[in-house]
Every structure is written in C-alpha cells, then in structure tokens.
CSV table of C-alpha atoms in Angstrom, one decimal:
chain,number,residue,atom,x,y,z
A,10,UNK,CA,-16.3,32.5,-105.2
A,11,UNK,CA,-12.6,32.0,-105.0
A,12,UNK,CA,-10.5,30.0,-107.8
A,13,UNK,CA,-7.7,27.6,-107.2
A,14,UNK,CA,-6.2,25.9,-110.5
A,15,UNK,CA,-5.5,22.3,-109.2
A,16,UNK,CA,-2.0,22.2,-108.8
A,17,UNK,CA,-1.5,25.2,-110.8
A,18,UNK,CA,-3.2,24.2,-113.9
A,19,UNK,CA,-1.7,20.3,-114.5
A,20,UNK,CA,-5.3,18.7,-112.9
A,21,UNK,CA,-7.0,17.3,-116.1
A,22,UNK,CA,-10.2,16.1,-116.5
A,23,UNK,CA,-10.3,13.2,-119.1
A,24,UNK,CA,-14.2,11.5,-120.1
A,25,UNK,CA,-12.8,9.5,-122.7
A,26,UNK,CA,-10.5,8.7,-125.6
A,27,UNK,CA,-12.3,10.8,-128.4
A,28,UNK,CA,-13.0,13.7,-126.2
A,29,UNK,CA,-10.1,16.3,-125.3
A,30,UNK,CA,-9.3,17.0,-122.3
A,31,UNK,CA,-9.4,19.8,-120.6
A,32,UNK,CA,-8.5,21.9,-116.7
A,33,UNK,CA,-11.2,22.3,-114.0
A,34,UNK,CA,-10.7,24.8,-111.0
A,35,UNK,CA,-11.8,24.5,-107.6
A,36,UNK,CA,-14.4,27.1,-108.5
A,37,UNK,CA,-18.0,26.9,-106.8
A,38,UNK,CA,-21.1,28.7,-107.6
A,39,UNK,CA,-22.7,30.6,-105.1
A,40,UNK,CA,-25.3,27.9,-104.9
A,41,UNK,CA,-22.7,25.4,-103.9
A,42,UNK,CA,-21.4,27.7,-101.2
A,43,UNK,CA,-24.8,28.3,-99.5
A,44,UNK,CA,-25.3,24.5,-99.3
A,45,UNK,CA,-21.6,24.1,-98.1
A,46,UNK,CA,-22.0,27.3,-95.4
A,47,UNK,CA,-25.1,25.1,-94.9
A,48,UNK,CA,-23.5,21.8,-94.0
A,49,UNK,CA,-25.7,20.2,-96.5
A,50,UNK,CA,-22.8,18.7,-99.1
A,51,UNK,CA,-18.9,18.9,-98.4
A,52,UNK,CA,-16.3,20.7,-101.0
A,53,UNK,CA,-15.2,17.2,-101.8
A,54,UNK,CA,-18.9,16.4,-102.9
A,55,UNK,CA,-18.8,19.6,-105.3
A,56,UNK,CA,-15.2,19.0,-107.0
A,57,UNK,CA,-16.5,15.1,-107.2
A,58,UNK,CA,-20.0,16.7,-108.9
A,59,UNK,CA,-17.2,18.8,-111.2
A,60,UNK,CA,-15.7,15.4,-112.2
A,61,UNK,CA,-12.8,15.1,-109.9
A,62,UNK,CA,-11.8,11.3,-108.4
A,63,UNK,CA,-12.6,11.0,-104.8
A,64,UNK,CA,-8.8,11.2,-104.5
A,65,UNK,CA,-8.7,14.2,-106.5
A,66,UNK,CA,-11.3,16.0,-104.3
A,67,UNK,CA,-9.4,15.3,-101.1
A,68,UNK,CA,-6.3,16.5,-102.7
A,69,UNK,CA,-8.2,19.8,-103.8
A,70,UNK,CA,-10.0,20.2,-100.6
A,71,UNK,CA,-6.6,19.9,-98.7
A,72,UNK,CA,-4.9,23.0,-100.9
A,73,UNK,CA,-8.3,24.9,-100.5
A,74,UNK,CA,-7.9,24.7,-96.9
A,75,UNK,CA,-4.6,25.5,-97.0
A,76,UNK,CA,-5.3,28.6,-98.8
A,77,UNK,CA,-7.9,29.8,-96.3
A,78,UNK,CA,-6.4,29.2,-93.6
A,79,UNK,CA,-3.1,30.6,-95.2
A,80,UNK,CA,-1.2,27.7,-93.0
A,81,UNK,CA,0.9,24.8,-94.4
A,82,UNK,CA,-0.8,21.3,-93.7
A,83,UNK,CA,1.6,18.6,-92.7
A,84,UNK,CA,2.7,16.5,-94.3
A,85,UNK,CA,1.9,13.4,-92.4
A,86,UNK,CA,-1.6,14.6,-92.0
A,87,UNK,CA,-1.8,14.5,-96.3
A,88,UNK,CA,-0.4,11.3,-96.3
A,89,UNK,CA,-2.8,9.5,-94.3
A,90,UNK,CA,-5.6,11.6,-95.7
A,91,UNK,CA,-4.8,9.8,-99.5
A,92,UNK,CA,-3.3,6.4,-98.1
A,93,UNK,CA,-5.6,4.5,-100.0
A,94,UNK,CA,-5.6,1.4,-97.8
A,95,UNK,CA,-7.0,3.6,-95.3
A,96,UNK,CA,-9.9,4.6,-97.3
A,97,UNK,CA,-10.3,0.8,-98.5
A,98,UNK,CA,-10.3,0.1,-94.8
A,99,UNK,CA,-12.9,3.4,-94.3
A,100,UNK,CA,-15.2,1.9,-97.5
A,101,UNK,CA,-14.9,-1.6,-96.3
A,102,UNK,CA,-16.5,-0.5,-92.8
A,103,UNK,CA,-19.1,1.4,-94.3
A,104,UNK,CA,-20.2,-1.5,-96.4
A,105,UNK,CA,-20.4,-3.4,-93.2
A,106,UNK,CA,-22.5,-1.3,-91.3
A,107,UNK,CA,-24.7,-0.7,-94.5
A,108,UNK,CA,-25.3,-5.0,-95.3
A,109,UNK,CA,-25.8,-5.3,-91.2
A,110,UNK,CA,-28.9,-2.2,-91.5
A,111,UNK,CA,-30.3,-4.4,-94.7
A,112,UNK,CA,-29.5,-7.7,-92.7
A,113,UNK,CA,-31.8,-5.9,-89.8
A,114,UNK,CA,-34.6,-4.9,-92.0
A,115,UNK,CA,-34.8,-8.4,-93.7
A,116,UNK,CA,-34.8,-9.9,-90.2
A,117,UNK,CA,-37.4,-8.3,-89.5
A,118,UNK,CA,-39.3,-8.8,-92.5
A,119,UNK,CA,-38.9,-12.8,-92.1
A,120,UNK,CA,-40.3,-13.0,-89.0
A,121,UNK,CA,-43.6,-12.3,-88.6
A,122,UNK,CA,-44.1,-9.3,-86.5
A,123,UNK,CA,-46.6,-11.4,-84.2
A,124,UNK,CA,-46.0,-8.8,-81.4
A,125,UNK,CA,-44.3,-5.7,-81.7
A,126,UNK,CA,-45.5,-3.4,-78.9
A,127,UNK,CA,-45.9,-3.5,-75.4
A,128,UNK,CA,-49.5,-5.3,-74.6
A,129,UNK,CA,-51.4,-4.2,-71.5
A,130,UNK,CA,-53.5,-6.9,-69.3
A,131,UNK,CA,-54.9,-8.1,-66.5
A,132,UNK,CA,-55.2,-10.5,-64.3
A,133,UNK,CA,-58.0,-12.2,-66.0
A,134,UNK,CA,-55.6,-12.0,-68.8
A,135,UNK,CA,-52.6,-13.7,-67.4
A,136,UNK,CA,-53.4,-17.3,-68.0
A,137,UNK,CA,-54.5,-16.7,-71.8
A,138,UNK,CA,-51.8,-14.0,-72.6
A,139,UNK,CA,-48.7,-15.4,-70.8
A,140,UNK,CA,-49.2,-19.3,-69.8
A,141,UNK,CA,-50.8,-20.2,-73.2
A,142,UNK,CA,-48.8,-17.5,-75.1
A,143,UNK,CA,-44.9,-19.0,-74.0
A,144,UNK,CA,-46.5,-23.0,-74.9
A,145,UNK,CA,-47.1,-21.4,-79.0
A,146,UNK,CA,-44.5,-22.9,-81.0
A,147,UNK,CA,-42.8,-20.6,-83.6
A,148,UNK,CA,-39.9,-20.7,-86.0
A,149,UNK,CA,-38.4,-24.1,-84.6
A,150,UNK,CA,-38.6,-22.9,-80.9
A,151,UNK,CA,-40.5,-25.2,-78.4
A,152,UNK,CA,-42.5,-22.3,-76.9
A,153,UNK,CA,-42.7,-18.6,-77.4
A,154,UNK,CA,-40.8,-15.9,-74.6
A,155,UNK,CA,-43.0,-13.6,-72.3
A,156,UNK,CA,-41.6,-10.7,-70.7
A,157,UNK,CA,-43.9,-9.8,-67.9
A,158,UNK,CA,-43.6,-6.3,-66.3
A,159,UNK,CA,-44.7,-5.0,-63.5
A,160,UNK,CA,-45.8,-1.6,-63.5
A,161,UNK,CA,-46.6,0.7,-60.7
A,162,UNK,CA,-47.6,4.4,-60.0
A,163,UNK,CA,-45.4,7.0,-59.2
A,164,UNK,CA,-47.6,7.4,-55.7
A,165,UNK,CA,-46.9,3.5,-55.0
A,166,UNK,CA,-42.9,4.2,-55.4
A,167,UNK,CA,-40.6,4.6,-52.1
A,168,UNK,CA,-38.7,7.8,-53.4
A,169,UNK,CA,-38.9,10.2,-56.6
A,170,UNK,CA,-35.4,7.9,-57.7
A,171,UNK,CA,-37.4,4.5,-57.4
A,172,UNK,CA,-40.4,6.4,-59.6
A,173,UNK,CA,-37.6,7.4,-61.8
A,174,UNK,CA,-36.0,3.6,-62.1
A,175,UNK,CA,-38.9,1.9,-62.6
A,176,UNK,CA,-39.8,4.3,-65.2
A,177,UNK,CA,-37.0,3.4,-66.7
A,178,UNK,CA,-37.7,-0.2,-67.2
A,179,UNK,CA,-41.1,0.5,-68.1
A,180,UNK,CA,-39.7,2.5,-71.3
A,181,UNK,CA,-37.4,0.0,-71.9
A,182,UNK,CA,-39.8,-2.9,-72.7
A,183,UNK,CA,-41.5,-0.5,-74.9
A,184,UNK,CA,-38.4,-0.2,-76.9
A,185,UNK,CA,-37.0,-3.9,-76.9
A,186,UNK,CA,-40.8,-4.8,-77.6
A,187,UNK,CA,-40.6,-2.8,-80.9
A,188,UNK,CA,-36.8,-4.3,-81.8
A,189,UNK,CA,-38.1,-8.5,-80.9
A,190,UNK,CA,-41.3,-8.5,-82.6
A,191,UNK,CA,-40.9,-12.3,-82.1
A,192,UNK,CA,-40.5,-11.7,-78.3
A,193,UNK,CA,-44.0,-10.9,-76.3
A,194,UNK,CA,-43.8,-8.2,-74.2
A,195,UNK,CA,-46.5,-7.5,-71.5
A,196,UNK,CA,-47.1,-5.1,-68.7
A,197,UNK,CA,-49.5,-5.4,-66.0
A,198,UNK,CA,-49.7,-3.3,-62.3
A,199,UNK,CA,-47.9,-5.2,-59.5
A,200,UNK,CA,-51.0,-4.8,-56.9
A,201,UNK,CA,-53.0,-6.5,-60.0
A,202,UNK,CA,-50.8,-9.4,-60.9
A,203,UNK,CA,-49.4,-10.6,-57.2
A,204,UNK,CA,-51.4,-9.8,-54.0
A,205,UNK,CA,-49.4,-7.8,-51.5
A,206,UNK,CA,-46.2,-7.8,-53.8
A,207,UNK,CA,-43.9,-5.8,-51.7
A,208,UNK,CA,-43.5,-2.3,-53.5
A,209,UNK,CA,-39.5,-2.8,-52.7
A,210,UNK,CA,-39.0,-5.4,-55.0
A,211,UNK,CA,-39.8,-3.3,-58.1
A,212,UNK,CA,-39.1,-3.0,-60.9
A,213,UNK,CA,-39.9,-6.4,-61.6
A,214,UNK,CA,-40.1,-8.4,-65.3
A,215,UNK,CA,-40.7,-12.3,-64.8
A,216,UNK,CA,-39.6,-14.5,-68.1
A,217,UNK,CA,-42.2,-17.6,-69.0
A,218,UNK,CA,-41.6,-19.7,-71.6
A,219,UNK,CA,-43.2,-23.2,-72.4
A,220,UNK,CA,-46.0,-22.2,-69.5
A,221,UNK,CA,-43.6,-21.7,-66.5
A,222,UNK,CA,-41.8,-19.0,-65.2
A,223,UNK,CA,-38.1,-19.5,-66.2
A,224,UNK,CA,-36.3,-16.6,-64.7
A,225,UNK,CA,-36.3,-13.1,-62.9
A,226,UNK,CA,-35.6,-9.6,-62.3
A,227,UNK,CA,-36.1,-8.2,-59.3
A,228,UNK,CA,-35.7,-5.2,-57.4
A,229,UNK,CA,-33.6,-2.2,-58.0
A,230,UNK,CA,-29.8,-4.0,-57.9
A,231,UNK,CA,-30.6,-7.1,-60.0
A,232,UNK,CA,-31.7,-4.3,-62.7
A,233,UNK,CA,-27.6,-3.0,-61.6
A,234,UNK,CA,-28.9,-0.3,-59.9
A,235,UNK,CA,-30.4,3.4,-60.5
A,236,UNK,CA,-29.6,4.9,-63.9
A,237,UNK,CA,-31.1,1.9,-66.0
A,238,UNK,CA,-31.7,2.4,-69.4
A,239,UNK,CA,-32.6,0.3,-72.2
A,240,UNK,CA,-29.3,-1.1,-72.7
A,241,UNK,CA,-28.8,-2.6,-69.3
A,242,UNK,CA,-32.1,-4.3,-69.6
A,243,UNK,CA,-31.4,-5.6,-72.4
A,244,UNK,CA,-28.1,-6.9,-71.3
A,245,UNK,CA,-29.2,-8.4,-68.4
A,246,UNK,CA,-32.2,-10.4,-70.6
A,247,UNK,CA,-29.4,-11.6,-73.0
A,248,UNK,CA,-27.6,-12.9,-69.7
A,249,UNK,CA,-31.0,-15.0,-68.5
A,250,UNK,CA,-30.9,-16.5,-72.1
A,251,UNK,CA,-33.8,-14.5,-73.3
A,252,UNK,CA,-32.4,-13.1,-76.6
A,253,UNK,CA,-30.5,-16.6,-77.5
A,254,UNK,CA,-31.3,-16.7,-81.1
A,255,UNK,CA,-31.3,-13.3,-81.4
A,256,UNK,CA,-27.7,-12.6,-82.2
A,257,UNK,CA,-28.4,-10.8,-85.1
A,258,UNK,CA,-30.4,-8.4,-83.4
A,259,UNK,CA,-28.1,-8.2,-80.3
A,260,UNK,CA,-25.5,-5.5,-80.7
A,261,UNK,CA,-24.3,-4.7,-77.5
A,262,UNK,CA,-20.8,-5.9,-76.8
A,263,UNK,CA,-20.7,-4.9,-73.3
A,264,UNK,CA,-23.0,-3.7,-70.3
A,265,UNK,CA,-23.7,-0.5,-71.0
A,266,UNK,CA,-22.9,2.2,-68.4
A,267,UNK,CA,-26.2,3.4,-65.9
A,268,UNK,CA,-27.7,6.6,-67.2
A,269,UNK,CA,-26.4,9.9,-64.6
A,270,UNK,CA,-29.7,11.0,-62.3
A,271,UNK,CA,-30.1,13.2,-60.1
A,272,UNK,CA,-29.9,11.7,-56.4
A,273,UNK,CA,-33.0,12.1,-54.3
A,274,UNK,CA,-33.9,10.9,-51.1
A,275,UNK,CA,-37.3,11.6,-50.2
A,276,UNK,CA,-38.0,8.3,-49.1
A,277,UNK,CA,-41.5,7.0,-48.3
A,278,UNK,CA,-43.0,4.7,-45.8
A,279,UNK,CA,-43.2,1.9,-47.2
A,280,UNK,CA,-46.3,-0.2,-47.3
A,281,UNK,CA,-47.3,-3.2,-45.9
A,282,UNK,CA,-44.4,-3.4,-43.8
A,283,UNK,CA,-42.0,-6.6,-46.3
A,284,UNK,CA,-39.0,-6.3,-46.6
A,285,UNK,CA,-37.2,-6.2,-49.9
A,286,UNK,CA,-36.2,-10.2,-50.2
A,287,UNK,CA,-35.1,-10.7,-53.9
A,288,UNK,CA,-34.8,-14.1,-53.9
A,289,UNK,CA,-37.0,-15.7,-56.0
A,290,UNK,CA,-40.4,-14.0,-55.4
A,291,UNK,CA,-39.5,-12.5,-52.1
A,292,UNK,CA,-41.2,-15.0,-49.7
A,293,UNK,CA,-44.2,-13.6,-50.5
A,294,UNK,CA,-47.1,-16.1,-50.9
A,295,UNK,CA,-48.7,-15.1,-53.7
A,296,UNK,CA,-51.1,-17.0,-56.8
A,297,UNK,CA,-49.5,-17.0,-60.1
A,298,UNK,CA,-50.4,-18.4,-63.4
A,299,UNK,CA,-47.1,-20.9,-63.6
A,300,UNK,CA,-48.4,-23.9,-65.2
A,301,UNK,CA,-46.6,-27.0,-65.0
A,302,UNK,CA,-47.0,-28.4,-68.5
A,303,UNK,CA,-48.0,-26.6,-71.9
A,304,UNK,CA,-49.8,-30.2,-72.9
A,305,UNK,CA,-51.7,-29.9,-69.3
A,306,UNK,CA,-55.6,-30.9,-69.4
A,307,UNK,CA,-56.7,-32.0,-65.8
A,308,UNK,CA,-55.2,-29.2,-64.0
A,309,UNK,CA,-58.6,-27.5,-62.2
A,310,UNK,CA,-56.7,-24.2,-62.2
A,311,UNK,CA,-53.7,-22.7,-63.7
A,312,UNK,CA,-52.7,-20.8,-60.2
A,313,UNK,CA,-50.3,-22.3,-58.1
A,314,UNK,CA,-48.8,-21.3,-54.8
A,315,UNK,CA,-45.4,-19.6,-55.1
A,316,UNK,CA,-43.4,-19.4,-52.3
C-alpha cells in the first residue's frame, strides 16, 4: 500500500499528557484496501481507526486523492469540505433523521398493533368487521377508521392499464396497512360487497368510521389517475382526514408524482352496460352495511339503501 506522511511529517497523534507523541501515515494494510476496493468502510474510516480526528481524516483523504489522481483540488472545494459549520449542519440532520426512526419505532410500539395487515372478508363479514369495527373506541378517538377496498380480477378489468391501476391500490393498502397498525384495513371483491357495482368505478376504498361511511374513492381519476402508487393513496386518505392524528407517521410533504406505465388500450366491453358515475356510489342502488348510529339497538337490519 502507498504512504503519505500527513503534511510531510508535522501530523501528530497525541493520547494523552504522559504519553509521547508520535507521526502516523496514511498507510493501509492490505486488509483495509480490500474492504475500501470493496465499498465496505471509506479511507476516512481507516485514518479515523488509526487515531486521526474526523477533521484530520478529511484532510488526509483530500491529499490522498490528490496524489492519485496527480491533480490539484481547489481550493474552494477544501474549504467547504472542513467548514465545520457545514458538518455541524450535516451531524445535526443526521441526528434528526436518526431521533424521527426511534420516534417511529416507539410509535409503533405504544400503540397496540390491533391490526397491521390487510384482512380479507365477506359479505357476511361486513356488518361485524366494518360497522361494529369503526363504533370501537381507542386511544381517545370516538370510533376506529376502516378502509374498505374493493378488489377485483384482472378478467373483470376493462383494459390490461385498469388491471394494472387497481393493482396498484390493492398493494397500496397492504403497505399503509402495515405502517397504521391502528388503522383497519379490509379488502373484499366488488361483485361480493355491492350488487351490480359498475366495474368502471374501480378502484374503489370506502372510509367508515363511527358505523357510517364517511368518505370515498372512486374510480380511476379520484385515485389522480393511472400510475398510482402508494404515495398517492396515501395522500389522497390524508386529504379525506383519514390519517388526522397521524402526523407523526405522515411524511409526505407533497403529492407524489404517478408511477410511468406502459399505455395499453385493449379495452374490454364493459359489463352490465353503467356508466362510470363517480359521484357518491355511482347511482347504483345497491345494500350496504351503513349504520346510522354505533349505540343503535332496534334497527331490524344493518343494510340500508344507498342511492
């Protein structure tokens, strides 16, 4: 391995007042050369392992480079290299980012985990697993969210790019399920949960909370179009109040840009001949579990019409 003396000679390495002091090179072992060719630790790390200040190692690693490359650096580059309020600035944001991960993790660990995953069910299910669910009280809250997808087949789809966007949702709740455990995410086929639900109006989540349906999503553009991803879901959930109380968990500053696809137009014949109304639940007559009040007793059935 090559030797540099640190400034020719004048670096000193002092470990305390009743030691003496002596020079260090930039020397490496071979070992630390295969781990360096390697990517695995930096030259800094190795003249820092040696002894050298963090300062001291950037100073080094500058004049090795230089000798390398057999180029002169410049001189502004070296200055804002060592300007120590730029690495204050550097160690303050990584201190940040490392607090916010433990912040995260703690979060997590507070809350109970109730949920956590994406829950499959039926219709049978719907009353017990999303009416009942959203009127359970937790942490303060009057009632407890429910994110209801509505899955389909790729068969059921009007073109390979509808398959592709609602499969895109569809992955989406898996992930924000695993990120709010406190949040109950639940999937269920359209043709199962709402008789003669136009195929057009997917993908399609419905929100309850406190037994009733609060808000929506649905159809294609209320999703912002093709190319959704897990981001843009989760945006547009933040936007219907969903995630209030959440902020810490919430880390998107702006909507995300739509994923690139490829653009396919195989379009299929719809079935059932409905159009794609996305207002409200399309005009479609159809019997969902929306009861009217969590503290409800005399209701003979939890189905209403929803027109």
């Amino acid at each position: 391995s090559s030797t540099l003396y640190a400034q020719s000679g004048q670096s000193i390495t002092n470990y305390s007042l009743d030691k003496p002091s002596y020079q260090y090179t930039t020397s490496t072992t071979e070992f630390d050369d295969e781990l360096m060719k390697r990517e695995i630790v930096t030259f800094e790390q190795c003249m820092m392992a040696k002894g050298a200040t963090p300062e001291e190692a950037r100073r080094l690693a500058l004049l090795k480079q230089k000798e390398e490359q057999g180029e002169d650096l410049v001189e502004q580059h070296n200055q804002e290299e060592l300007d120590p309020k730029k690495r204050e600035d550097e160690d303050e944001d990584e201190f940040i980012a490392n607090y916010r991960k433990k912040r995260l993790r703690e979060l997590k660990q507070q809350r109970d985990g109730r949920f956590g995953e994406e829950l499959f069910i039926s219709r049978n299910d719907w009353s017990r697993e999303v009416n009942e669910a959203s009127c359970i009280r937790h942490n303060g809250n009057d009632g407890t969210w429910v994110i209801i997808n509505l899955t389909t087949e790729s068969q059921s789809t009007t073109s390979i790019q509808h398959d592709t966007t609602c499969r895109a949702v569809r992955q989406s709740i898996q992930s924000l399920a695993t990120k709010y455990t406190d949040i109950k995410f639940v999937s269920i086929p359209f043709n199962s949960a709402i008789e003669n639900w136009p195929v057009e109006n997917l993908p399609t989540i419905f929100c309850y909370y406190g037994g009733k349906l609060r808000c929506q999503l649905v159809g294609v553009d209320e999703f912002g179009g093709h190319g959704v991803n897990v981001g843009r879901v989760e945006w547009r959930l933040k936007e219907l109040g969903v995630f209030d109380g959440y902020e810490e968990l919430f880390d998107l500053e702006f909507d995300p840009e739509p994923d690139v696809i490829d653009r396919v137009s195989e379009n299929r014949v719809g079935r059932g001949g409905y159009s794609n109304n996305k207002g409200g639940f399309g005009g479609v007559s159809a019997e969902l579990a929306t009861a009217q009040n969590c503290n409800s007793e005399d209701d003979e059935s939890d189905y209403d019409d929803v027109d």
